[in-house]
PDB file of C-alpha atoms and ligand atoms in Angstrom:
ATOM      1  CA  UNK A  51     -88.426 278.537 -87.835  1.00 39.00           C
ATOM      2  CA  UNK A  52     -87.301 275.418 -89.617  1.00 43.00           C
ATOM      3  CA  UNK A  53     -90.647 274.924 -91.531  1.00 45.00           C
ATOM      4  CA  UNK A  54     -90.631 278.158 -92.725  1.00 46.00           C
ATOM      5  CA  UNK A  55     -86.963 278.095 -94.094  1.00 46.00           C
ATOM      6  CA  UNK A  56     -87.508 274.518 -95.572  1.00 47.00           C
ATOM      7  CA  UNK A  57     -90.336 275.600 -97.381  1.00 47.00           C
ATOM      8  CA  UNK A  58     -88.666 278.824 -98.690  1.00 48.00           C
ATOM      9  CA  UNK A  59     -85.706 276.554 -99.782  1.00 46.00           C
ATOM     10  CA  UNK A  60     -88.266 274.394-101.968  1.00 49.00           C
ATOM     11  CA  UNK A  61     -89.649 277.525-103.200  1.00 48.00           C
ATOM     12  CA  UNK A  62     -86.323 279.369-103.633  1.00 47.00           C
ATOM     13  CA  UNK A  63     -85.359 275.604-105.746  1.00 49.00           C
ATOM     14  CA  UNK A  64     -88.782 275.305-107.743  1.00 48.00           C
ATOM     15  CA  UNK A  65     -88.748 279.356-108.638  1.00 44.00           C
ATOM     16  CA  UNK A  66     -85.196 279.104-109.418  1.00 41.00           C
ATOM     17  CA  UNK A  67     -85.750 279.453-113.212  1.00 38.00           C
ATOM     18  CA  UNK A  68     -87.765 282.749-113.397  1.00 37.00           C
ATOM     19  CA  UNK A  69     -85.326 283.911-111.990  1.00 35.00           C
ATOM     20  CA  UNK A  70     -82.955 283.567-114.603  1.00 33.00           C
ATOM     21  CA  UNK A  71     -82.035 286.651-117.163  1.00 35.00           C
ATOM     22  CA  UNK A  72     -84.646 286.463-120.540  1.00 36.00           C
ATOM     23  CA  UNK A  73     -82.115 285.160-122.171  1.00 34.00           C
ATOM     24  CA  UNK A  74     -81.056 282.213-120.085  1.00 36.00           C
ATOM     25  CA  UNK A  75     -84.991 281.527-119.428  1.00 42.00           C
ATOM     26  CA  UNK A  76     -86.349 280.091-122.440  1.00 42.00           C
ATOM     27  CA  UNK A  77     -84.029 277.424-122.772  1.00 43.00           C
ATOM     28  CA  UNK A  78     -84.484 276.708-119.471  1.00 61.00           C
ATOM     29  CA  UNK A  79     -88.279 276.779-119.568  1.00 81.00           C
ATOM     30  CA  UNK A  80     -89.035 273.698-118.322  1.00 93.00           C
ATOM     31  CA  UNK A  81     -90.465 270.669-121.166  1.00 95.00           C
ATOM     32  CA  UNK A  82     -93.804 268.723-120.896  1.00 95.00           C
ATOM     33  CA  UNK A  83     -91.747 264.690-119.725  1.00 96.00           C
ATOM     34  CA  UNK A  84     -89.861 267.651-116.774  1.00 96.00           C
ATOM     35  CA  UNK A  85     -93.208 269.111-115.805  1.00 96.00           C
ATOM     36  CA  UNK A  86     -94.836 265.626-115.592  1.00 96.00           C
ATOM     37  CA  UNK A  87     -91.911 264.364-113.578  1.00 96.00           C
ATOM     38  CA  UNK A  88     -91.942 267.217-110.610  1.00 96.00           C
ATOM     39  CA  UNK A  89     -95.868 266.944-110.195  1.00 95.00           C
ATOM     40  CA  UNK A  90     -95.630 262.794-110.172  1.00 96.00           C
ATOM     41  CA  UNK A  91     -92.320 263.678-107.889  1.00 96.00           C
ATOM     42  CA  UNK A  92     -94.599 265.808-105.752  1.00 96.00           C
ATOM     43  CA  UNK A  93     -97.394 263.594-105.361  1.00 96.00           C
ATOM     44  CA  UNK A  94     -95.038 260.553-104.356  1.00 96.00           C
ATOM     45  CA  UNK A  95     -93.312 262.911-101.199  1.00 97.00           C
ATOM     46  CA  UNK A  96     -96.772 263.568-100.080  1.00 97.00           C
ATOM     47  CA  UNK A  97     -98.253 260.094-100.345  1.00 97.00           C
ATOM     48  CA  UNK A  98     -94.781 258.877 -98.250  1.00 97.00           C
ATOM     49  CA  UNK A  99     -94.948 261.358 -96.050  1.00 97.00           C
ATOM     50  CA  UNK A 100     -99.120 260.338 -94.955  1.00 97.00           C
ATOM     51  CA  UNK A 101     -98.084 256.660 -94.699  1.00 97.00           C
ATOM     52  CA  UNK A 102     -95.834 257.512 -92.099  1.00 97.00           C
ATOM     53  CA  UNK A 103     -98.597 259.769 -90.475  1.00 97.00           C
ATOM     54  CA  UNK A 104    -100.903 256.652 -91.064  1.00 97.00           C
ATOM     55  CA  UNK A 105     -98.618 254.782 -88.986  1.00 96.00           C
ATOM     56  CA  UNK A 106     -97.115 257.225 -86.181  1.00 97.00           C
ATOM     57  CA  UNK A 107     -99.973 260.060 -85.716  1.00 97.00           C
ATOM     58  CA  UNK A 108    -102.063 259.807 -82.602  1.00 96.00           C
ATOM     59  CA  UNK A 109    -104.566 262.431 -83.558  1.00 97.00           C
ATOM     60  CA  UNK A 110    -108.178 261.161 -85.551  1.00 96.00           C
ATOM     61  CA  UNK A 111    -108.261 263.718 -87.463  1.00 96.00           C
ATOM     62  CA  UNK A 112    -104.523 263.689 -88.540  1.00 97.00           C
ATOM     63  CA  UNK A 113    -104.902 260.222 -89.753  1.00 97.00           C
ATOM     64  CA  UNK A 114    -108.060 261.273 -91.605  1.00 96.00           C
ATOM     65  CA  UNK A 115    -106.358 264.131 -93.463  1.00 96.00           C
ATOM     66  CA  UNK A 116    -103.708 261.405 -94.088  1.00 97.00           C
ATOM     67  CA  UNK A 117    -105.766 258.644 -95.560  1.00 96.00           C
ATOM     68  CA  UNK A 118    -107.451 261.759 -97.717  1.00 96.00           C
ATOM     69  CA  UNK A 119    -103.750 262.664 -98.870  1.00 96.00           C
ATOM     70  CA  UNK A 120    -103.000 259.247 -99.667  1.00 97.00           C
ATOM     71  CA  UNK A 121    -106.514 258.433-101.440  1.00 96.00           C
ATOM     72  CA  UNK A 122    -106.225 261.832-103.678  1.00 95.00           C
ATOM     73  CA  UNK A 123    -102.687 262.097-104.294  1.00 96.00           C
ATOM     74  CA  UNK A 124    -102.677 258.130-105.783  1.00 96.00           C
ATOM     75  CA  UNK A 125    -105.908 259.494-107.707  1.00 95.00           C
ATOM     76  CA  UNK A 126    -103.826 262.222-109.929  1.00 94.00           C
ATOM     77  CA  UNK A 127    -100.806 260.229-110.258  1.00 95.00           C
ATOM     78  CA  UNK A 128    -102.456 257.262-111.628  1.00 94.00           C
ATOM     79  CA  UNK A 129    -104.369 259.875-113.959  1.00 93.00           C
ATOM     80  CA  UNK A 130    -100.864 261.216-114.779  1.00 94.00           C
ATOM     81  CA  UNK A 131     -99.865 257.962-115.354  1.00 94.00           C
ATOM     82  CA  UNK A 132    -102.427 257.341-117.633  1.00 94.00           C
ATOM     83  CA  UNK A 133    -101.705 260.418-119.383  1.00 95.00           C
ATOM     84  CA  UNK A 134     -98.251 259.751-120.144  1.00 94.00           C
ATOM     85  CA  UNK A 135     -98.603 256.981-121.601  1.00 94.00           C
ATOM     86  CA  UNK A 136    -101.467 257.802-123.591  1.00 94.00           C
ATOM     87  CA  UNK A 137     -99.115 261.222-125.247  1.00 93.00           C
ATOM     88  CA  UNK A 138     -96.143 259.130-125.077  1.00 93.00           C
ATOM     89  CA  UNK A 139     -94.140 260.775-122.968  1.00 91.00           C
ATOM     90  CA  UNK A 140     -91.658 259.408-120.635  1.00 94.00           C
ATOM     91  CA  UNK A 141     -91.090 261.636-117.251  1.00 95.00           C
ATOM     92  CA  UNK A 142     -87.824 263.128-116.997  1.00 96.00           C
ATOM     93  CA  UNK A 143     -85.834 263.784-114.395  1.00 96.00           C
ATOM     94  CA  UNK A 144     -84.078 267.194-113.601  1.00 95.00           C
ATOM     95  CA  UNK A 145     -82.971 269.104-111.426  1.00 94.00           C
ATOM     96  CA  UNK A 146     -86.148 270.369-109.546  1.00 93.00           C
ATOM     97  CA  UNK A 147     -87.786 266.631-108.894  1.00 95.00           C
ATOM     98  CA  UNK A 148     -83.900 265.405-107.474  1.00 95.00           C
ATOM     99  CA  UNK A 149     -84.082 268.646-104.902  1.00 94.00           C
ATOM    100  CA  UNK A 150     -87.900 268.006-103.703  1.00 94.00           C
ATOM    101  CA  UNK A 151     -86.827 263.877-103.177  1.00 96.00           C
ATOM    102  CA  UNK A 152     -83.696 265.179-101.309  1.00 96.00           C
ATOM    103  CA  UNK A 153     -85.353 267.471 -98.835  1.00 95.00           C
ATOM    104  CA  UNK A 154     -88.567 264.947 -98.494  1.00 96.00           C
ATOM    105  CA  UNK A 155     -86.551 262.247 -97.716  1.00 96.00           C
ATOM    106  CA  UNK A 156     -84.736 264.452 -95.227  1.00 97.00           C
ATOM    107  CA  UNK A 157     -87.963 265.439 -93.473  1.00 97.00           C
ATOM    108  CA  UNK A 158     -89.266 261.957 -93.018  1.00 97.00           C
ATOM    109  CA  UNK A 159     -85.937 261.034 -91.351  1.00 97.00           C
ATOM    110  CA  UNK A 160     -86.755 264.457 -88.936  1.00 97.00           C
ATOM    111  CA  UNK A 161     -89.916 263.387 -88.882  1.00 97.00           C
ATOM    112  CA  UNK A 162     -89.510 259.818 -87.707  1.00 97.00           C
ATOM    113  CA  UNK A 163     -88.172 260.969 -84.686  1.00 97.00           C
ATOM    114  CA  UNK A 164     -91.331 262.351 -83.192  1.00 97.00           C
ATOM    115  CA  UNK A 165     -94.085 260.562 -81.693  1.00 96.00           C
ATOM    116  CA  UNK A 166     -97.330 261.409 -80.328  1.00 95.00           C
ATOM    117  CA  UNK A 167     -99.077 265.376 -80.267  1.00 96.00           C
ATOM    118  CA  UNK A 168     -95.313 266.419 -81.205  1.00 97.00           C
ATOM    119  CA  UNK A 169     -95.219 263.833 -84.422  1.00 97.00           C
ATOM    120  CA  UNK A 170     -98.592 265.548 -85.441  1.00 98.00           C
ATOM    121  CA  UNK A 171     -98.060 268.892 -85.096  1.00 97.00           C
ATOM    122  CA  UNK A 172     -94.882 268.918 -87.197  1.00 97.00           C
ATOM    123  CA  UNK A 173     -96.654 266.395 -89.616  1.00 98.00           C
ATOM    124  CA  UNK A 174     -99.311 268.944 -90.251  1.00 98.00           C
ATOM    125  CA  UNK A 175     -97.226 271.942 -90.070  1.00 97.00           C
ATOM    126  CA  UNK A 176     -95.012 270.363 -93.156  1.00 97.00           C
ATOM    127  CA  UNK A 177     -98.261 269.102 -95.035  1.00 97.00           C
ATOM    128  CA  UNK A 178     -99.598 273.243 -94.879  1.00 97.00           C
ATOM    129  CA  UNK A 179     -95.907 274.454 -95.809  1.00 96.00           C
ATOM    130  CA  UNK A 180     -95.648 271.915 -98.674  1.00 96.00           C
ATOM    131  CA  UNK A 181     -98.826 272.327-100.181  1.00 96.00           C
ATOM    132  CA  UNK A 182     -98.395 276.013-100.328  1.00 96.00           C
ATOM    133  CA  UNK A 183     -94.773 275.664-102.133  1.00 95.00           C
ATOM    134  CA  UNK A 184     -96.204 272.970-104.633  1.00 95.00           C
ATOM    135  CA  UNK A 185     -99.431 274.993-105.397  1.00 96.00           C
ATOM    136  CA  UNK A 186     -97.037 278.172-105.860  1.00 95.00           C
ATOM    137  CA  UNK A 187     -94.907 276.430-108.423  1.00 94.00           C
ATOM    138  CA  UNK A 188     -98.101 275.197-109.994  1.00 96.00           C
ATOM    139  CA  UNK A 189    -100.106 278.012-110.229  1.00 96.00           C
ATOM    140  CA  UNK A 190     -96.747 280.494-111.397  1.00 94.00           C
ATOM    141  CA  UNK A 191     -94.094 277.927-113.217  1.00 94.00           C
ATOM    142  CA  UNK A 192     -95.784 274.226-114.065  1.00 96.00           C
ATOM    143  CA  UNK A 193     -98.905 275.558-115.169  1.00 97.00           C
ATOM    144  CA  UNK A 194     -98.092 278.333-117.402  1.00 96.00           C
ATOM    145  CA  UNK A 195     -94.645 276.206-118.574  1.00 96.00           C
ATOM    146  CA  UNK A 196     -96.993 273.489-119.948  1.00 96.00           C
ATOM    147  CA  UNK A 197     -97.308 273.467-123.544  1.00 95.00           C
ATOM    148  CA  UNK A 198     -99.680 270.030-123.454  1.00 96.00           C
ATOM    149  CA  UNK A 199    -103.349 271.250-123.552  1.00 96.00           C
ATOM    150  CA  UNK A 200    -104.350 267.336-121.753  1.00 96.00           C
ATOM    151  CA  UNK A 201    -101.493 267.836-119.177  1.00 96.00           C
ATOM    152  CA  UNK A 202    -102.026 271.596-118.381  1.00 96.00           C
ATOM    153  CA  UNK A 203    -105.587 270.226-117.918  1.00 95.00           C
ATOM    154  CA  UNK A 204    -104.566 267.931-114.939  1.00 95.00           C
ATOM    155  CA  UNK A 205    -102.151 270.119-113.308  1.00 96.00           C
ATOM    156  CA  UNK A 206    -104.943 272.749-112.996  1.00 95.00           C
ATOM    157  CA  UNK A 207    -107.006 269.944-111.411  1.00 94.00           C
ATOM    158  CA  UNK A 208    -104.284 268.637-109.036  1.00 94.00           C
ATOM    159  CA  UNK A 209    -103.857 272.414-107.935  1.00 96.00           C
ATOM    160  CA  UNK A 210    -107.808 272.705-107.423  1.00 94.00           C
ATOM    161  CA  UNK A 211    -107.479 269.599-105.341  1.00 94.00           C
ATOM    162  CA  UNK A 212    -104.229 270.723-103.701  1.00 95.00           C
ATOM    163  CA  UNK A 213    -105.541 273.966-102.740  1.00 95.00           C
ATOM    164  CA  UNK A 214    -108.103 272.323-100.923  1.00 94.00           C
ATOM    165  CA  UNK A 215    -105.746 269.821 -98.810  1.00 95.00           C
ATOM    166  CA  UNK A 216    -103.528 272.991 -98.064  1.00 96.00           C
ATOM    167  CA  UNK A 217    -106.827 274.621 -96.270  1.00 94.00           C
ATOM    168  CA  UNK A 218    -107.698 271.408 -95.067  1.00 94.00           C
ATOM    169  CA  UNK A 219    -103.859 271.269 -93.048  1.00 96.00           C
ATOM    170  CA  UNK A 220    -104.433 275.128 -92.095  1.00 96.00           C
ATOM    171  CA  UNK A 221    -107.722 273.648 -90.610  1.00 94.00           C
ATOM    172  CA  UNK A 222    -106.351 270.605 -89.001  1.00 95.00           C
ATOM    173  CA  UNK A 223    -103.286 272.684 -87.435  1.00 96.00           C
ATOM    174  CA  UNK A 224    -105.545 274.884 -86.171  1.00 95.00           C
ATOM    175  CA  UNK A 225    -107.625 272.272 -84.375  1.00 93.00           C
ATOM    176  CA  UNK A 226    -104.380 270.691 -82.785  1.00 92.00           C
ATOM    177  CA  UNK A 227    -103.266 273.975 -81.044  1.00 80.00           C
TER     178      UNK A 227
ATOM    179  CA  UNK B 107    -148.769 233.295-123.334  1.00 46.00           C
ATOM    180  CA  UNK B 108    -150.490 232.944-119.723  1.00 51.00           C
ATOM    181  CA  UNK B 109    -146.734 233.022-118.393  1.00 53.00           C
ATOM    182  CA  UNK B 110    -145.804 236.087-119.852  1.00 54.00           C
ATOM    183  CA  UNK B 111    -148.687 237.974-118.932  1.00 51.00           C
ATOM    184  CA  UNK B 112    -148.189 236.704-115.598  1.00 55.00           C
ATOM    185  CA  UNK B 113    -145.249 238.472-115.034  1.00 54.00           C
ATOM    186  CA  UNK B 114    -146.582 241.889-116.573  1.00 51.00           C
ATOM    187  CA  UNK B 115    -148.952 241.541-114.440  1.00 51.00           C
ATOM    188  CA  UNK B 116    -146.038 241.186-111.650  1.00 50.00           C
ATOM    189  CA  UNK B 117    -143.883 243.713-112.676  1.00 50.00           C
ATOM    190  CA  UNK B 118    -147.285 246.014-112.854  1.00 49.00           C
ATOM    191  CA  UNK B 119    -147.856 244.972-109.228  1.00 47.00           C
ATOM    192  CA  UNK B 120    -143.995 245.399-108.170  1.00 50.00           C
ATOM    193  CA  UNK B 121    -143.437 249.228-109.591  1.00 50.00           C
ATOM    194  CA  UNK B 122    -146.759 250.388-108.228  1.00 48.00           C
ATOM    195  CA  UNK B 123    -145.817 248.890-104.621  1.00 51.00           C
ATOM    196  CA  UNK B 124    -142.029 250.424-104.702  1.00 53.00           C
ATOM    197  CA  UNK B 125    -142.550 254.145-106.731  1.00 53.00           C
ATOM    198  CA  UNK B 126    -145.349 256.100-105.726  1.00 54.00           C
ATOM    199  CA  UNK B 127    -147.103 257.764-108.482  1.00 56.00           C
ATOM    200  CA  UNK B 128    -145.473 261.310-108.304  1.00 75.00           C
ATOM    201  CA  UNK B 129    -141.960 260.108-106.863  1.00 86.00           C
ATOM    202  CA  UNK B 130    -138.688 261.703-109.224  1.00 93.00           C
ATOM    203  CA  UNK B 131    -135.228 260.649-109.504  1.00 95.00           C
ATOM    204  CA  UNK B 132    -133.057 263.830-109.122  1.00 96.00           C
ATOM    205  CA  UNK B 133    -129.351 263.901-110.363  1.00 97.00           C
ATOM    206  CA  UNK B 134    -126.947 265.445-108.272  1.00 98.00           C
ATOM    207  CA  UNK B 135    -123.326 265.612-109.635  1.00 98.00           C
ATOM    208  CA  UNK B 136    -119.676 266.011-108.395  1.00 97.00           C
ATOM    209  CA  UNK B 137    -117.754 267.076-111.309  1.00 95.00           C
ATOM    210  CA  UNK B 138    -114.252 268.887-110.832  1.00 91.00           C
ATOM    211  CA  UNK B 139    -114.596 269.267-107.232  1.00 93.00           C
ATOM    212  CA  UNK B 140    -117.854 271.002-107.131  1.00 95.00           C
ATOM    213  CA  UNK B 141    -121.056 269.855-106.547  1.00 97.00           C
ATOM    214  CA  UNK B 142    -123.935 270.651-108.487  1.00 97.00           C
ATOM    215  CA  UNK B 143    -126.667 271.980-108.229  1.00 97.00           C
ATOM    216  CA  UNK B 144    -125.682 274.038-105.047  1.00 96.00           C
ATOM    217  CA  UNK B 145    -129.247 274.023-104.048  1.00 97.00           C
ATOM    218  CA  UNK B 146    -131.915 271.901-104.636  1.00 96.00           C
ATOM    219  CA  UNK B 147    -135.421 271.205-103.268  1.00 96.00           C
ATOM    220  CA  UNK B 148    -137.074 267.900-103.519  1.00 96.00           C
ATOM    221  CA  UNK B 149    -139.622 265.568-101.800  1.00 95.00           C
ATOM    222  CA  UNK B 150    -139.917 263.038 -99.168  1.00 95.00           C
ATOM    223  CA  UNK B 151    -139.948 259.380-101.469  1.00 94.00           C
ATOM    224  CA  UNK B 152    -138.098 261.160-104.047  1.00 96.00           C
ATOM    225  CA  UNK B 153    -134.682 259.107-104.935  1.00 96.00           C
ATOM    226  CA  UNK B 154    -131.249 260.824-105.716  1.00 97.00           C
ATOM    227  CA  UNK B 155    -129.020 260.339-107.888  1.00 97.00           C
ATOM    228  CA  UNK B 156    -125.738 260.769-106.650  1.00 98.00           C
ATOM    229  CA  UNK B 157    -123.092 261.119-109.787  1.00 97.00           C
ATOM    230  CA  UNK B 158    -119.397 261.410-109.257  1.00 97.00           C
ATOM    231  CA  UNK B 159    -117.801 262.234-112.848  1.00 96.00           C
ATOM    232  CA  UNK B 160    -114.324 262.773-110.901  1.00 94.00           C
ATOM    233  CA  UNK B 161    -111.246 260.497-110.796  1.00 91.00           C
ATOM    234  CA  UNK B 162    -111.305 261.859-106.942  1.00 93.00           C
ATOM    235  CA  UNK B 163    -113.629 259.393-104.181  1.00 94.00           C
ATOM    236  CA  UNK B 164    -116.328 262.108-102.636  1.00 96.00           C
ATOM    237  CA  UNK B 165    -118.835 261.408-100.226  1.00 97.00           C
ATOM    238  CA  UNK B 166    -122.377 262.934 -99.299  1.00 97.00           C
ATOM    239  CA  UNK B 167    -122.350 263.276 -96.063  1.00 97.00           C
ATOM    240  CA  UNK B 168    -125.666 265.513 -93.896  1.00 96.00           C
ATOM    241  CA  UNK B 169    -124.293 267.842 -91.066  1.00 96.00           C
ATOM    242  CA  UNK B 170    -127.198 266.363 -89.104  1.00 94.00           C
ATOM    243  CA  UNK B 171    -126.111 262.747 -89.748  1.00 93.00           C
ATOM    244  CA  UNK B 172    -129.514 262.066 -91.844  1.00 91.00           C
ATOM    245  CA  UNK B 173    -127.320 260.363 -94.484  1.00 93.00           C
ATOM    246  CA  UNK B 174    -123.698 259.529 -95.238  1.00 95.00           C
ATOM    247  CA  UNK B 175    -122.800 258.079 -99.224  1.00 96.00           C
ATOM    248  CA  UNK B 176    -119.783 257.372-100.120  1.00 96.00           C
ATOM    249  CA  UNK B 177    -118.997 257.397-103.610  1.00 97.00           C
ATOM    250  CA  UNK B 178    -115.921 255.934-105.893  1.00 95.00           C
ATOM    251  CA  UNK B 179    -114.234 257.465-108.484  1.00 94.00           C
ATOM    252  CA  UNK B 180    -116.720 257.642-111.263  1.00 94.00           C
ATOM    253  CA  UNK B 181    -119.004 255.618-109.997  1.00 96.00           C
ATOM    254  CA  UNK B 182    -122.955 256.596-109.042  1.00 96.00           C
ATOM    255  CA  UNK B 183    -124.909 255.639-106.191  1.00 96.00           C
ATOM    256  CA  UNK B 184    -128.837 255.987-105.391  1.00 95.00           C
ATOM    257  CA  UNK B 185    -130.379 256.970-101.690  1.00 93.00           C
ATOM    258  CA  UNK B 186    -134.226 257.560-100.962  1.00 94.00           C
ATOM    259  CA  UNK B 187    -135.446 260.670 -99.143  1.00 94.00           C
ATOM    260  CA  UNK B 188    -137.202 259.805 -96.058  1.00 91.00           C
ATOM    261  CA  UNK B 189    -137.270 262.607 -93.873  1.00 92.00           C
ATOM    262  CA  UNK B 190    -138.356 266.367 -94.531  1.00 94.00           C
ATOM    263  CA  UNK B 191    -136.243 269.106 -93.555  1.00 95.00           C
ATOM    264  CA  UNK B 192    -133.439 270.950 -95.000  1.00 96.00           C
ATOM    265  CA  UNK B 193    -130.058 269.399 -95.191  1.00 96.00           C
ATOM    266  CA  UNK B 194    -126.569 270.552 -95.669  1.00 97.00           C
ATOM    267  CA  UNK B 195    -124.451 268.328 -96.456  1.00 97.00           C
ATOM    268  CA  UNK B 196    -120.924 267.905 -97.566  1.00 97.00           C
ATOM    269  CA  UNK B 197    -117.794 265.687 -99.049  1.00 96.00           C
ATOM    270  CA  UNK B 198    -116.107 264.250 -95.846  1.00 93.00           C
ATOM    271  CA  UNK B 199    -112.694 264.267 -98.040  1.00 92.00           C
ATOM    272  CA  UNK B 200    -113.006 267.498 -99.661  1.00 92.00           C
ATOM    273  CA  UNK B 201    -114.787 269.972 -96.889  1.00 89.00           C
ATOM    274  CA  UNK B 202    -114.627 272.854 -99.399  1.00 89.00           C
ATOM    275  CA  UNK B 203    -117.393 270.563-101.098  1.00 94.00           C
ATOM    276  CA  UNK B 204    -120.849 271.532 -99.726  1.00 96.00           C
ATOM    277  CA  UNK B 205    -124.364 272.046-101.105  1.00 98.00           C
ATOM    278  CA  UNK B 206    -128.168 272.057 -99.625  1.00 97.00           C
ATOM    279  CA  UNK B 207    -130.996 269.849-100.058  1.00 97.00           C
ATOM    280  CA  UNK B 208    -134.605 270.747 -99.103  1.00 97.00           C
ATOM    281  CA  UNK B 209    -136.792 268.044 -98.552  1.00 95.00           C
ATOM    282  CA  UNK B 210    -140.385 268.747 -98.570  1.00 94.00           C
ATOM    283  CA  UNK B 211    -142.679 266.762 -96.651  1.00 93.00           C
TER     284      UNK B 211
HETATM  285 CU1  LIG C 591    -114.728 264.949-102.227  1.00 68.13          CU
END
């Protein structure tokens, strides 16, 4: 299943540092202006991804869930924002935000080529798969990597929040079928 | 000052008309994606106080339609009971949100 394997690529990319030997690991643990910059990264892919749903999906309750990604996911990247700027911090990029852009940007092009019940199953599918990878790097890599007390704070609220939308999509695909 | 007294005697007139004598204002908050309290009773002229302390929009919405609030990021908002009965309601954007109001008569 293509869903599946995309989202175990993600997962296989985000996880890729725990992965490493001990030794390798700390200097690879991942710094506050990385961590920032993968969960702003992550937020971005989503909110694309529900304007094109906003546009293209048929389905009421698809666009709902849509408009609610869109409405929460600007909410914790403007407090994000906010954060930044108030620590100082500028995001940086690595390695982890350039692979979950890549394989976003690839699934809106897959994506654009469905229309109707087909565009919205596949829409929904994706938004359950990708809120499951994100939440899993959360919860075992972003989280625990975060040294900021403030910006451990709002990834365990994005998660909360996340968590939610991911049950929301299981709901949503459920209704569709 | 007649004028003054005037509109005591006004305002006297105006809170007696719009609060009955035992109405309360209850405070119901969203903070952090919960609502709280879970469960609450209250009674029919009684006004609530809907807080939302999150940077998230929520809304208060009844299963059986009796009311539907929508509320801002950190903003509050005020609604009137006017029906007895016991409510569930929950946030139309975050379904995992839910509570229970009991509205006695
Ligand atoms: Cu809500």
């Amino acid at each position: 299943m293509f869903i599946r394997s995309s989202a175990a690529i993600a997962a296989a990319v985000l996880l890729s540092s725990p992965v490493l030997p001990q030794g390798a690991r700390a200097a690879d643990k991942l710094t506050d202006p990385q961590i920032a910059h993968i969960a702003y990264t992550a937020g971005v892919i989503d909110i694309n991804a529900a304007k094109q749903a906003m546009k293209k999906a048929k389905n009421k309750d698809v666009k709902a869930f849509a408009e609610d990604m869109v409405r929460d996911h600007e909410a914790v990247n403007k407090q994000a924002l906010a954060l930044v700027k108030k620590l100082n911090v500028t995001p940086e990029d690595n390695d982890t935000s350039k692979a979950l852009s890549k394989q976003a940007s690839e699934k809106l092009a897959e994506l654009d080529k469905l229309s109707g019940a087909a565009f919205d199953k596949a829409y929904v599918a994706n938004e359950v798969a990708y809120h499951k990878t994100v939440n899993g790097a959360l919860e075992t890599q972003l989280i625990p990597s975060a040294s900021n007390a403030e910006l451990k704070n709002l990834l365990q609220t994005g998660l909360k929040i996340f968590q939610g939308h991911e049950q929301h999509a299981e709901h949503v695909a459920a209704e569709l079928k | 000052m007649p004028g003054r007294l005037a509109s005591t005697a006004l305002a006297v007139v105006f809170l007696t008309m719009v609060v009955p004598a035992d109405a309360a204002t209850i405070e119901i908050t969203m903070e952090n994606l919960v609502i709280s309290p879970a469960e609450i009773s209250a009674k029919v002229g009684d006004t609530i106080q809907w807080v939302n302390k999150d940077v998230f929009a929520h809304t208060a919405t009844a299963r059986n339609g009796d009311f539907d609030v929508t509320l801002p990021p950190n903003k509050s908002a005020a609604s009137v009971l006017k029906k007895a009965g016991t409510v569930e309601y929950y946030c139309r954007y975050h379904p995992n949100m839910k509570a229970m109001l009991k509205v006695e008569p």
